Short mmCIF file of C-alpha atoms in Angstrom, two decimals:
data_model
loop_
_atom_site.label_atom_id
_atom_site.label_comp_id
_atom_site.label_asym_id
_atom_site.label_seq_id
_atom_site.Cartn_x
_atom_site.Cartn_y
_atom_site.Cartn_z
CA MET A 13 116.05 103.50 111.39
CA ILE A 14 115.01 101.09 108.58
CA ASN A 15 116.72 97.74 108.95
CA VAL A 16 117.44 96.08 105.54
CA LEU A 17 118.32 92.61 104.67
CA LEU A 18 119.98 92.48 101.22
CA ALA A 19 120.21 89.32 99.08
CA GLU A 20 122.30 89.24 96.04
CA ASP A 21 124.42 86.59 94.66
CA GLN A 22 126.93 88.53 92.81
CA HIS A 23 129.80 89.72 95.22
CA ILE A 24 130.73 93.10 93.60
CA ILE A 25 127.06 94.13 93.34
CA ARG A 26 126.24 93.08 96.71
CA GLY A 27 129.11 94.84 98.13
CA ALA A 28 128.30 98.00 96.22
CA LEU A 29 124.61 97.93 97.46
CA VAL A 30 125.70 97.61 101.07
CA ALA A 31 127.96 100.36 100.51
CA LEU A 32 125.52 102.73 98.91
CA LEU A 33 122.67 101.84 101.65
CA SER A 34 125.12 102.47 104.62
CA LEU A 35 125.55 106.05 103.40
CA GLU A 36 121.76 106.74 104.23
CA PRO A 37 121.28 108.09 107.82
CA ASP A 38 117.95 106.12 108.01
CA LEU A 39 119.01 102.84 106.66
CA GLU A 40 121.02 100.26 108.18
CA VAL A 41 121.98 96.86 106.35
CA VAL A 42 121.59 94.21 109.09
CA ASP A 43 122.82 91.47 106.83
CA SER A 44 123.66 90.52 103.38
CA VAL A 45 123.32 87.13 101.88
CA GLU A 46 124.16 85.46 98.46
CA SER A 47 121.48 82.74 98.04
CA GLY A 48 117.69 82.60 98.24
CA ASP A 49 118.07 79.58 100.81
CA ALA A 50 119.83 82.00 103.21
CA VAL A 51 117.06 84.69 103.11
CA VAL A 52 114.63 83.39 105.71
CA PRO A 53 117.15 82.09 108.25
CA ALA A 54 118.94 85.46 108.22
CA ALA A 55 115.59 87.33 108.39
CA LEU A 56 114.30 85.18 111.46
CA VAL A 57 117.74 86.31 113.31
CA HIS A 58 117.77 90.09 112.35
CA ARG A 59 114.08 90.73 111.84
CA PRO A 60 114.55 93.30 109.10
CA ASP A 61 111.91 95.91 108.23
CA VAL A 62 112.71 95.46 104.41
CA ALA A 63 114.26 92.46 102.47
CA VAL A 64 115.75 93.52 99.10
CA LEU A 65 116.08 90.20 97.19
CA ASP A 66 117.59 89.64 93.74
CA ILE A 67 115.17 87.29 91.67
CA ASP A 68 117.83 85.21 90.26
CA MET A 69 120.05 83.68 93.04
CA PRO A 70 121.63 79.99 93.14
CA GLY A 71 120.31 77.53 95.62
CA THR A 72 116.94 75.64 96.00
CA LEU A 73 114.97 78.91 96.31
CA ASP A 74 115.26 81.74 93.79
CA GLY A 75 114.42 85.23 95.14
CA LEU A 76 110.51 84.93 94.39
CA ALA A 77 110.45 81.73 96.33
CA ALA A 78 112.45 83.11 99.11
CA ALA A 79 109.87 86.03 99.17
CA ALA A 80 106.91 83.69 99.33
CA GLU A 81 108.61 81.65 102.29
CA LEU A 82 109.46 84.98 104.08
CA ARG A 83 105.96 86.39 103.68
CA ALA A 84 104.77 83.20 105.37
CA LYS A 85 107.46 82.99 108.38
CA LEU A 86 107.92 86.73 108.92
CA PRO A 87 104.85 88.62 107.48
CA GLY A 88 105.84 91.90 109.02
CA CYS A 89 109.05 92.06 106.67
CA ARG A 90 108.29 94.12 103.57
CA VAL A 91 109.75 92.86 100.29
CA LEU A 92 111.33 94.67 97.37
CA MET A 93 112.48 92.43 94.37
CA LEU A 94 115.40 93.54 92.16
CA THR A 95 115.87 92.09 88.69
CA GLY A 96 118.11 92.68 85.67
CA HIS A 97 115.21 92.20 83.34
CA GLY A 98 111.53 92.66 83.59
CA LYS A 99 110.27 89.30 82.35
CA PRO A 100 106.40 89.27 82.40
CA GLY A 101 106.65 85.80 84.10
CA HIS A 102 108.53 87.18 86.87
CA LEU A 103 106.50 90.13 87.39
CA ARG A 104 103.49 87.90 87.50
CA ARG A 105 105.00 85.57 90.18
CA ALA A 106 106.00 88.77 92.06
CA LEU A 107 102.58 90.04 92.14
CA SER A 108 101.21 86.59 93.07
CA ALA A 109 103.73 86.33 96.01
CA GLN A 110 102.37 89.75 97.13
CA VAL A 111 105.84 91.25 97.01
CA ASP A 112 105.69 95.15 97.94
CA GLY A 113 108.06 96.40 95.24
CA PHE A 114 109.55 95.39 92.01
CA LEU A 115 112.51 97.25 90.73
CA LEU A 116 114.84 96.94 87.58
CA LYS A 117 118.72 96.90 88.56
CA THR A 118 119.13 99.61 85.91
CA ALA A 119 117.30 102.19 88.20
CA ALA A 120 119.20 105.04 89.56
CA PRO A 121 120.82 104.44 93.07
CA GLU A 122 118.69 107.11 94.76
CA ARG A 123 115.51 105.39 93.25
CA LEU A 124 116.54 102.26 95.10
CA VAL A 125 117.03 104.20 98.34
CA GLU A 126 113.53 105.97 97.93
CA ALA A 127 111.86 102.67 96.99
CA ILE A 128 113.02 101.15 100.28
CA ARG A 129 111.86 103.99 102.21
CA GLU A 130 108.33 103.85 100.26
CA VAL A 131 107.88 100.05 100.86
CA ALA A 132 108.92 100.35 104.64
CA ALA A 133 106.11 103.13 104.90
CA GLY A 134 103.68 100.52 103.61
CA ARG A 135 103.39 101.69 99.94
CA ARG A 136 103.91 99.55 96.79
CA VAL A 137 106.52 100.21 94.33
CA LEU A 138 106.69 99.17 90.51
CA ASP A 139 109.47 100.19 88.19
CA PRO A 140 107.91 102.52 85.83
CA SER A 141 109.11 100.74 82.71
CA LEU A 142 107.16 97.74 83.86
CA ALA A 143 103.83 99.37 84.49
CA LEU A 144 102.70 98.56 80.89
CA THR A 145 103.79 94.85 81.40
CA ALA A 146 101.73 94.65 84.35
CA TRP A 147 98.62 95.32 82.38
CA ASP A 148 99.30 92.65 79.54
CA LEU A 149 100.69 89.73 81.61
CA ALA A 150 100.28 86.38 79.78
CA ASP A 151 99.08 83.69 82.03
CA ASN A 152 101.35 80.83 82.93
CA PRO A 153 99.86 77.87 81.04
CA LEU A 154 101.95 75.17 82.99
CA THR A 155 100.91 73.49 86.21
CA GLN A 156 103.27 73.42 89.25
CA ARG A 157 104.24 69.75 88.32
CA GLU A 158 104.82 70.67 84.61
CA ALA A 159 106.98 73.50 85.67
CA ASP A 160 108.92 71.35 88.03
CA VAL A 161 109.45 68.71 85.19
CA LEU A 162 110.51 71.50 82.62
CA ARG A 163 112.91 72.93 85.30
CA LEU A 164 114.67 69.75 85.54
CA VAL A 165 114.73 69.49 81.71
CA ALA A 166 116.51 72.82 81.85
CA GLU A 167 119.08 71.41 84.26
CA GLY A 168 119.97 68.80 81.68
CA ALA A 169 117.94 66.01 83.42
CA GLU A 170 116.68 63.03 81.35
CA ALA A 171 113.24 61.46 81.74
CA THR A 172 114.39 58.60 83.84
CA GLU A 173 116.28 60.74 86.23
CA ILE A 174 113.27 63.32 86.38
CA ALA A 175 110.99 60.31 87.11
CA GLY A 176 113.37 59.37 90.27
CA ARG A 177 113.44 62.96 91.43
CA LEU A 178 109.79 63.84 91.32
CA PHE A 179 108.70 60.19 92.28
CA LEU A 180 106.96 59.65 88.90
CA SER A 181 107.13 57.00 86.20
CA ALA A 182 109.23 57.68 83.32
CA GLY A 183 106.12 57.35 81.11
CA THR A 184 104.25 59.81 83.09
CA VAL A 185 107.23 62.28 82.78
CA ARG A 186 107.26 61.72 78.96
CA ASN A 187 103.28 62.43 79.08
CA TYR A 188 104.01 65.73 80.84
CA LEU A 189 106.81 66.72 78.38
CA THR A 190 104.43 66.11 75.62
CA THR A 191 101.62 68.32 77.14
CA ILE A 192 104.31 70.90 77.91
CA VAL A 193 105.60 71.15 74.36
CA GLY A 194 102.04 71.47 73.25
CA LYS A 195 100.82 74.26 75.63
CA LEU A 196 103.80 76.21 74.77
CA ASN A 197 103.53 75.65 71.22
CA ALA A 198 107.12 74.75 71.21
CA ARG A 199 109.09 72.73 68.54
CA ASN A 200 110.58 70.44 71.18
CA ARG A 201 111.48 70.26 74.79
CA THR A 202 114.42 72.66 74.38
CA ASP A 203 112.27 75.17 72.61
CA ALA A 204 109.84 74.59 75.61
CA VAL A 205 112.66 75.35 78.04
CA ARG A 206 113.63 78.58 75.99
CA ILE A 207 110.08 79.79 76.03
CA ALA A 208 109.34 79.07 79.57
CA THR A 209 112.61 80.68 80.67
CA GLU A 210 112.05 83.82 78.70
CA ALA A 211 108.63 84.36 80.04
CA GLY A 212 109.99 83.72 83.57
CA TRP A 213 107.70 80.85 84.17
CA ILE A 214 110.53 78.41 85.36
#
């Protein structure tokens, strides 16, 4: 029996996935959660063999951050990422986080079931439509701190608020923003947010 932890923030999709996986005689969904923050606590309780995580989830941790934390705290748990879109930056982050599989939500239901079995058996899974993307990934030019700053800009925070939240001076934040706009060849900070979001860097 393969014990599966499922993380998906959309209730209907989560319920459908639980129902789908429950039909398989060798799969058991031991828990399903709706946020990245809930992944590791649930995994530590249920000790799943495979965690199936949506990339885009609310909370402090998105699916990829939850995957990295899960890898650190429960290394025996294999991780299969699900995403609605194969952004190059997401794929790079997934590979960097050493996830075991990366599958688009447009995949057929039987492909998901097969992917869970493959990942549980120790194999790596990559959605075929993403194989070419994997060869041509653009490097994220942003440092971790620059990404943190831009993520807060995306949330609508102004320089003074960002400074307070990241324990920086407002001048330092403005310097970061100037550097970010230059690195991304963006017209302004709004354009920088768009570019970084589309690439999956924030």
